[in-house]
N, CA and C of each residue as an Amber inpcrd file, in Angstrom:
protein
   450
 -91.6780000  69.0920000  13.8420000 -91.8010000  69.9750000  14.8540000
 -90.9840000  69.7960000  15.5590000 -90.3550000  70.9720000  16.2140000
 -88.9350000  70.8900000  17.0110000 -89.4510000  70.6040000  18.2960000
 -88.5340000  69.8880000  19.1900000 -88.9050000  69.3510000  20.6700000
 -88.8330000  70.6580000  21.6910000 -89.4210000  70.7780000  22.6550000
 -89.6710000  71.8600000  23.6160000 -88.5640000  71.5690000  24.6480000
 -88.5120000  72.4990000  25.3070000 -87.6030000  71.9900000  26.6680000
 -87.8200000  71.1020000  27.4580000 -89.1380000  70.8410000  27.8760000
 -89.4630000  69.7760000  28.5540000 -89.1770000  68.6970000  27.8650000
 -89.5970000  68.3180000  27.0200000 -89.2120000  67.0380000  25.9110000
 -87.7350000  66.7440000  25.8440000 -86.9270000  67.6390000  25.7080000
 -85.5490000  67.7800000  25.5010000 -84.9490000  67.2570000  26.9120000
 -85.3110000  67.5080000  28.0240000 -85.0270000  67.2770000  29.3060000
 -85.2710000  65.7980000  29.5410000 -86.5200000  65.5910000  29.0480000
 -86.7410000  63.8510000  29.3720000 -86.0000000  62.9920000  28.5840000
 -85.8220000  63.3410000  27.1670000 -84.9250000  62.5460000  26.3430000
 -83.9460000  62.4070000  26.9830000 -82.9890000  63.7760000  27.4410000
 -81.7150000  63.3510000  28.0040000 -81.5870000  62.4790000  29.2290000
 -82.7320000  62.6880000  30.3020000 -82.5850000  61.7510000  31.2720000
 -82.8580000  60.4270000  30.8220000 -83.6910000  60.0470000  29.9220000
 -83.8780000  58.7530000  29.5400000 -82.4100000  58.1820000  28.8980000
 -82.0410000  59.2570000  27.9900000 -80.3690000  58.8570000  27.4300000
 -79.5320000  58.3510000  28.6180000 -79.2000000  59.1780000  29.6630000
 -78.4970000  59.0320000  30.6990000 -78.6720000  57.5550000  31.4300000
 -80.1810000  57.5390000  31.8740000 -80.2910000  56.1380000  32.5870000
 -80.0240000  54.9650000  31.5330000 -80.3010000  55.1620000  30.2240000
 -80.0140000  53.8350000  29.1730000 -78.5830000  53.6650000  29.3670000
 -77.5910000  54.7230000  29.2340000 -76.0400000  54.7050000  29.2340000
 -75.7700000  54.2020000  30.5730000 -76.3670000  54.4010000  31.7500000
 -75.7790000  53.8980000  32.9110000 -76.3520000  52.4850000  32.8620000
 -77.3360000  52.2190000  32.7510000 -77.6420000  50.6570000  32.8140000
 -76.8050000  49.9140000  31.6770000 -76.2710000  50.3920000  30.7090000
 -75.2170000  49.5620000  29.7280000 -74.2430000  49.5570000  30.3760000
 -73.5390000  50.5130000  31.1010000 -72.2580000  50.3000000  31.7140000
 -72.5500000  49.4090000  32.7300000 -73.4020000  49.4250000  33.4970000
 -73.5660000  48.2860000  34.7020000 -73.6790000  47.0540000  34.2670000
 -74.3490000  46.8240000  33.1310000 -74.6250000  45.2170000  32.4750000
 -73.2200000  45.1770000  31.9180000 -72.5790000  45.7040000  31.3950000
 -71.1030000  45.3490000  30.8210000 -70.4170000  44.9950000  32.1060000
 -70.0750000  45.7850000  33.2790000 -69.2630000  45.6120000  34.2450000
 -69.5970000  44.3500000  34.6890000 -70.9220000  43.8840000  35.0280000
 -71.4450000  42.6440000  35.5060000 -70.9320000  41.6950000  34.6370000
 -71.1630000  41.8110000  33.3850000 -70.5820000  40.7810000  32.5880000
 -69.2400000  40.3970000  32.5110000 -68.4560000  41.5110000  32.9510000
 -67.3750000  41.3340000  32.9070000 -66.6330000  40.7770000  34.1520000
 -67.6730000  40.6720000  35.0850000 -67.2510000  39.9540000  36.3030000
 -67.1580000  41.1600000  37.4580000 -67.3880000  42.3160000  37.3530000
 -66.9580000  43.2220000  38.3640000 -68.0980000  43.0560000  39.3070000
 -67.4360000  43.2850000  40.4240000 -68.4260000  43.0780000  41.5820000
 -68.1440000  44.1910000  42.7260000 -68.9090000  44.5000000  43.5450000
 -68.5320000  45.6340000  44.3500000 -67.8580000  45.0620000  45.4460000
 -66.7560000  46.1240000  46.0200000 -66.0380000  45.5850000  47.2510000
 -65.9210000  46.5090000  48.0670000 -66.2680000  46.2770000  49.5390000
 -65.9350000  47.3350000  50.5590000 -64.8040000  47.2970000  51.0610000
 -63.8200000  46.6400000  50.4180000 -62.5310000  46.6320000  51.2490000
 -61.7800000  47.0610000  50.3450000 -61.8050000  48.0390000  49.6010000
 -60.6920000  48.6520000  48.8560000 -59.9920000  49.1120000  49.4330000
 -60.1170000  49.8170000  50.6220000 -58.8560000  50.4150000  51.3700000
 -57.6940000  49.8070000  51.3610000 -57.8830000  48.3160000  51.6510000
 -56.7260000  47.1990000  52.1040000 -56.0960000  47.1210000  50.6360000
 -56.2290000  47.6170000  49.4560000 -55.7730000  47.5000000  48.2010000
 -54.4170000  48.2050000  48.0660000 -53.9720000  48.8980000  49.3060000
 -52.9190000  49.6950000  49.3070000 -51.5840000  48.7960000  49.2820000
 -50.8170000  48.6750000  48.1190000 -49.6500000  47.5730000  48.1230000
 -49.0920000  47.4340000  49.4910000 -48.7290000  46.1190000  49.8670000
 -47.7900000  45.8830000  51.1310000 -48.7290000  45.5950000  52.5630000
 -50.0410000  46.2180000  52.2840000 -50.6460000  46.2570000  53.4880000
 -51.6750000  44.9000000  53.5740000 -51.8320000  44.4150000  54.7810000
 -52.7760000  43.3450000  54.7220000 -53.7300000  43.8310000  55.7190000
 -55.0190000  43.6550000  55.6890000 -56.0630000  43.8810000  56.4540000
 -55.9350000  42.7350000  57.6790000 -56.4090000  43.1740000  59.0240000
 -56.4150000  42.2790000  60.2060000 -57.2730000  41.1320000  59.8950000
 -56.7100000  40.1050000  59.9810000 -57.3470000  38.5440000  59.8670000
 -57.7980000  38.5790000  61.2640000 -59.1330000  38.3000000  61.4640000
 -59.8700000  37.7220000  63.0090000 -59.2360000  36.3050000  63.1580000
 -59.2580000  36.1050000  64.4340000 -58.9860000  34.8770000  65.1360000
 -60.0080000  33.9000000  64.6900000 -61.3140000  33.9860000  64.4360000
 -62.1790000  33.1890000  63.9290000 -61.6250000  32.7650000  62.4910000
 -61.4070000  33.6910000  61.7920000 -60.9720000  33.3040000  60.1380000
 -59.7280000  32.4750000  60.1890000 -58.6620000  32.9450000  61.3400000
 -57.4230000  32.1470000  61.3190000 -57.8060000  30.4780000  61.8050000
 -58.3920000  30.5810000  62.7060000 -58.8620000  29.0430000  62.9890000
 -59.8070000  28.4030000  62.0000000 -60.5990000  29.0280000  61.1540000
 -60.9030000  28.2650000  59.8520000 -59.9660000  27.9970000  58.6920000
 -59.1290000  28.8350000  58.5050000 -57.9220000  28.6020000  57.4760000
 -57.1610000  27.2880000  57.8950000 -56.8700000  27.7320000  59.2950000
 -55.8170000  26.3930000  60.0610000 -56.6630000  24.9340000  59.4750000
 -57.9190000  25.1070000  59.9480000 -58.6460000  23.5830000  59.8550000
 -58.6140000  23.5520000  58.3950000 -58.8960000  24.3140000  57.4320000
 -59.1020000  23.6140000  56.2670000 -57.4290000  23.1960000  55.6260000
 -56.6370000  24.1350000  56.0200000 -55.2420000  23.5570000  55.5540000
 -54.9360000  22.1990000  56.4380000 -55.3020000  21.7890000  57.3100000
 -55.1580000  20.5430000  58.3800000 -55.8460000  19.4210000  57.3420000
 -56.9800000  19.6810000  56.8660000 -57.7140000  18.9010000  55.8340000
 -57.1910000  18.8340000  54.2820000 -55.9040000  19.5460000  54.2910000
 -55.4870000  19.4110000  53.0040000 -56.4080000  20.2270000  51.6060000
 -57.1730000  21.0030000  52.1970000 -57.8470000  22.1700000  51.5050000
 -57.4730000  23.5530000  51.2840000 -56.2330000  23.4700000  50.7030000
 -55.5650000  24.9790000  50.8860000 -56.3190000  25.9280000  49.9310000
 -56.5850000  25.3680000  48.7550000 -57.2370000  26.0320000  47.8970000
 -58.7320000  26.8680000  48.5910000 -59.3730000  26.0550000  49.1300000
 -60.5670000  26.3790000  50.0600000 -59.9830000  27.5480000  50.8660000
 -59.0050000  27.4550000  51.5250000 -58.7140000  28.1370000  52.4630000
 -58.1090000  29.7400000  51.7570000 -57.5750000  29.4940000  50.8810000
 -57.0650000  30.8900000  49.9550000 -58.4330000  31.4870000  49.5550000
 -59.4460000  30.7490000  49.1280000 -60.7600000  31.5190000  48.4950000
 -61.2660000  32.1220000  49.7690000 -61.3330000  31.3240000  50.8260000
 -62.0760000  31.9990000  52.2150000 -61.4790000  33.3420000  52.3470000
 -60.1010000  33.3450000  52.6300000 -59.2820000  34.6030000  52.7280000
 -59.4960000  35.7940000  51.9170000 -59.7490000  35.4270000  50.6650000
 -60.0080000  36.2750000  49.5730000 -61.3490000  37.0390000  49.8280000
 -62.4140000  35.9900000  50.2220000 -63.8260000  36.3270000  50.2110000
 -63.9180000  37.3120000  51.3190000 -63.4840000  36.7220000  52.7070000
 -63.2980000  37.6750000  53.6610000 -62.5800000  38.9350000  53.8850000
 -61.3880000  39.0110000  53.2650000 -60.7350000  40.1950000  53.6020000
 -60.7820000  41.1100000  52.1820000 -61.0740000  40.4470000  50.7090000
 -61.0200000  41.3690000  49.7580000 -59.4210000  41.4290000  49.3460000
 -58.6110000  40.4800000  49.6360000 -57.3780000  40.2930000  49.1530000
 -57.0570000  39.8200000  48.0160000 -55.8140000  40.1690000  47.0940000
 -55.8170000  39.4280000  45.9100000 -55.1960000  38.3640000  46.1290000
 -55.3630000  37.1920000  45.0750000 -54.7930000  36.1100000  44.9960000
 -53.4990000  35.6150000  45.7700000 -52.4990000  36.6410000  45.3380000
 -51.0200000  36.3400000  46.0120000 -50.9940000  36.5570000  47.5450000
 -51.6730000  37.6610000  47.5910000 -51.7590000  38.3390000  49.2470000
 -52.4140000  37.2440000  50.0730000 -53.6320000  36.5730000  49.2350000
 -54.2670000  35.7390000  50.2910000 -53.4360000  34.3640000  50.5400000
 -52.6800000  34.0100000  49.5030000 -51.8720000  32.8170000  49.4930000
 -50.8210000  32.9570000  50.3800000 -50.2060000  34.4000000  50.6170000
 -49.2910000  34.4170000  51.6610000 -49.8930000  34.4420000  52.8560000
 -50.8760000  34.9660000  53.3350000 -51.5460000  34.8380000  54.5090000
 -51.9940000  33.3140000  54.8260000 -52.3290000  32.6490000  53.7600000
 -52.5870000  31.1820000  54.1960000 -51.3170000  30.3170000  54.4570000
 -50.1060000  30.6750000  53.6050000 -49.0920000  29.9770000  54.0560000
 -48.3670000  30.2230000  55.4010000 -48.3100000  31.6570000  55.8900000
 -47.9980000  31.9630000  57.1930000 -48.8150000  31.3890000  58.0790000
 -50.2780000  31.2770000  57.9050000 -50.8500000  30.6890000  59.0540000
 -50.5990000  29.1240000  59.2030000 -50.4620000  28.4020000  57.9970000
 -50.0320000  27.0980000  57.9470000 -48.5980000  26.9130000  58.5320000
 -47.8080000  27.6000000  58.3380000 -46.2930000  27.6940000  58.8080000
 -46.1800000  28.1350000  60.3070000 -47.5490000  28.5810000  60.9010000
 -47.3560000  29.1970000  62.2250000 -46.6780000  30.3950000  62.3350000
 -46.5150000  31.1240000  61.3490000 -45.9840000  32.3590000  61.6290000
 -47.3550000  33.3400000  61.7490000 -46.9900000  34.7960000  62.6060000
 -48.1240000  35.4510000  62.7340000 -48.6680000  36.4480000  61.5750000
 -49.8540000  36.7990000  61.7620000 -50.4630000  37.7140000  60.6070000
 -51.1880000  38.7680000  61.5570000 -51.5160000  39.7990000  61.0500000
 -52.3260000  40.9530000  61.6350000 -53.7820000  40.5790000  62.0040000
 -54.0550000  40.8250000  63.3700000 -55.4740000  39.9700000  63.7130000
 -56.1940000  41.5440000  64.3410000 -57.4390000  41.2290000  63.9510000
 -58.3400000  42.1210000  64.5400000 -59.0210000  41.8480000  65.9380000
 -58.4340000  42.5940000  66.8450000 -59.0100000  42.0030000  68.0810000
 -60.4410000  43.1840000  68.1900000 -61.3390000  42.3880000  68.7610000
 -62.8820000  43.0930000  68.7590000 -62.7420000  44.1700000  69.9560000
 -63.0790000  45.3630000  69.7910000 -62.8490000  46.5340000  71.0250000
 -61.7540000  47.2040000  70.9570000 -60.8130000  46.6530000  70.2430000
 -59.4810000  47.3690000  70.1590000 -58.9930000  47.9440000  68.7940000
 -58.6270000  49.1170000  68.5520000 -58.2500000  49.6710000  67.4780000
 -57.0980000  49.0420000  66.7560000 -57.1260000  48.6630000  65.6080000
 -55.9760000  47.9100000  64.6690000 -54.8690000  48.9970000  64.5680000
 -53.7760000  48.0930000  64.8490000 -52.5580000  48.6810000  64.6680000
 -52.4770000  49.1810000  63.3310000 -52.9640000  48.6490000  62.4070000
 -52.9470000  49.3880000  60.5690000 -53.6900000  50.4940000  60.9150000
 -54.3680000  50.7480000  61.6100000 -55.3880000  52.0350000  61.6250000
 -54.6500000  52.9930000  62.6000000 -53.9490000  52.8030000  63.2170000
 -53.3980000  53.5900000  64.1060000 -52.1180000  54.3750000  63.3480000
 -51.6640000  53.5880000  62.4360000 -50.7090000  54.3220000  61.5220000
 -51.0770000  54.5990000  60.4050000 -52.3670000  54.9070000  60.3530000
 -53.0290000  55.7470000  58.9860000 -52.1040000  57.0290000  58.5060000
 -51.9080000  57.8860000  59.5840000 -51.3060000  58.8340000  59.2950000
 -49.7920000  58.7500000  58.6120000 -49.2210000  57.7760000  58.8800000
 -47.8870000  57.5220000  58.4290000 -48.0910000  56.8660000  56.8730000
 -49.1040000  56.1160000  56.8790000 -49.2760000  55.5670000  55.4220000
 -49.6980000  56.6620000  54.3980000 -50.5570000  57.6370000  55.0890000
 -50.9340000  59.0200000  54.2210000 -49.7340000  59.8830000  53.6870000
 -49.0130000  60.1560000  54.7700000 -47.7190000  60.7040000  54.5330000
 -46.9350000  60.0440000  53.3000000 -46.7390000  59.0240000  53.3360000
 -45.8650000  58.1450000  52.2850000 -46.4730000  57.9400000  51.1500000
 -48.0620000  57.8760000  51.1260000 -48.6670000  58.2770000  49.7830000
 -48.4720000  59.5850000  49.2100000 -48.4110000  60.6230000  50.2130000
 -48.6130000  61.9130000  49.3350000 -47.0290000  61.9480000  49.2490000
 -45.9730000  61.7750000  49.8800000 -44.5150000  61.6910000  49.4540000
 -44.2130000  61.0990000  47.9700000 -45.0650000  60.1360000  47.5630000
 -44.9070000  59.3800000  46.6150000 -45.7390000  60.1350000  45.2680000
 -46.6290000  61.1320000  45.7500000 -47.3200000  61.8760000  44.8150000
 -48.6190000  61.2930000  44.3890000 -48.9800000  60.4490000  45.3540000
 -50.4390000  59.4830000  45.0290000 -51.3040000  60.1230000  46.0340000
 -51.7260000  61.4790000  46.1120000 -52.5040000  62.1900000  47.0740000
 -54.0180000  61.4990000  46.9040000 -54.3540000  61.4120000  45.5610000
 -55.8550000  60.7600000  45.5090000 -56.1560000  59.3840000  46.2100000
 -54.8980000  58.5840000  46.1030000 -54.8710000  57.3480000  46.7140000
 -54.9740000  57.4660000  48.1260000 -54.2590000  58.6120000  48.7620000
 -54.4980000  59.0710000  50.2270000 -55.7330000  59.2240000  50.5940000
 -56.3570000  60.1300000  49.9920000 -57.6390000  60.4250000  50.2290000
 -58.3870000  59.2870000  50.1240000 -58.5400000  58.4440000  49.2970000
 -59.0670000  57.2040000  49.2130000 -58.8710000  56.3450000  50.2250000
 -57.9000000  56.2150000  50.8250000 -57.5460000  55.3410000  51.8830000
 -58.1520000  55.8740000  53.1110000 -58.1830000  57.0340000  53.4460000
 -58.6370000  57.5990000  54.4760000 -59.9460000  57.5180000  54.5410000
 -60.7080000  57.7540000  53.5690000 -61.8570000  57.6880000  53.2580000
 -62.7020000  55.8740000  53.6720000 -61.6750000  55.2520000  53.1690000
 -62.1380000  53.7390000  53.0790000 -61.9840000  53.4200000  54.6820000
 -60.8840000  53.8930000  55.3600000 -60.7450000  53.3120000  56.5220000
 -61.4670000  54.0700000  57.8610000 -61.7710000  55.5830000  57.5180000
 -62.5210000  56.2930000  58.7130000 -64.1180000  56.5240000  58.3200000
 -64.5290000  56.4700000  56.8750000 -65.7300000  56.8530000  56.6760000
 -65.8020000  58.2610000  56.6170000 -64.9110000  58.7110000  56.3440000
 -65.2130000  60.3620000  56.0850000 -65.6440000  60.8880000  54.7690000
 -66.3530000  62.0200000  54.6890000 -66.5460000  62.5560000  53.4730000
 -65.5770000  62.7480000  52.4070000 -65.6030000  62.9510000  51.4270000
 -64.4560000  63.3610000  50.3260000 -63.8360000  64.8620000  50.7230000
 -64.7520000  65.6410000  51.4070000 -64.2030000  67.0390000  51.7340000
 -63.3910000  66.7660000  53.1550000 -63.8130000  65.8620000  53.9580000
 -63.3480000  65.6850000  55.3170000 -61.8620000  65.0620000  55.2740000
 -61.6490000  63.7040000  54.1550000 -60.6190000  63.3040000  53.8070000
 -59.6960000  64.1100000  53.0330000 -60.1130000  65.0870000  52.6440000
 -58.9390000  65.9320000  51.7580000 -58.5730000  66.8170000  52.6280000
 -59.4810000  67.2640000  53.7030000 -58.8090000  68.3620000  54.6250000
 -57.7140000  67.5040000  55.3990000 -57.9620000  66.1520000  55.9740000
 -56.9970000  65.6090000  56.5290000 -55.7750000  65.3280000  55.7910000
 -55.8880000  64.8410000  54.8000000 -54.7870000  64.6320000  53.8840000
 -53.8750000  66.2170000  53.8710000 -54.3170000  66.7640000  53.5260000
 -53.7840000  68.2150000  53.3200000 -53.0320000  68.6130000  54.6020000
 -53.6240000  68.4230000  55.8330000 -53.1750000  68.8600000  57.0450000
 -51.9030000  67.9100000  57.3790000 -51.6720000  66.8150000  56.7690000
 -50.2870000  65.9840000  57.1560000 -49.1580000  66.4940000  56.5430000
C-alpha cells in the first residue's frame, strides 16, 4: 500500500530530525562546543582583555601557574592556544594588551570598517559579513548591506 502525502511528510520530518541528532552527537563527541566569540577569530586580532582578567592572569603568573593563566585567557576570550600564550607572555613581561573599558567603545570596534575593507580587498567577503554580525549583532541582510556599502 503506497504512502499518502501526509505520511511522506511525517517520514521526511522524522528523517531530518534523526539526521540532525546524529550530526549534533558526532560534533559533541568530537569535542565541538559553541563559541560566542567567533568574531575574534580574525587572524591578528586580539579581543579586549578586561582589567579584571589581566589582574587574575598576573596573579596566576606570580604563583608560577602560567598554564592555568593561559587556560583562563582561552576560556574568557575564545582565543587559540598561541594567541592566549602571547597575551599571557605580554602581561607577565609588563607589556600592554588591548583592554575593554566599561562604558567606552573598544578601539577594535571603532576600526571595524577598516577591517571589513581589508577582508573585502582580500576577497574574503563572507568572513567580513561574519565579522560584522559577530561584533554588531546585525542580521545577515544588514551585515551584507553594511559590507557592500564599504
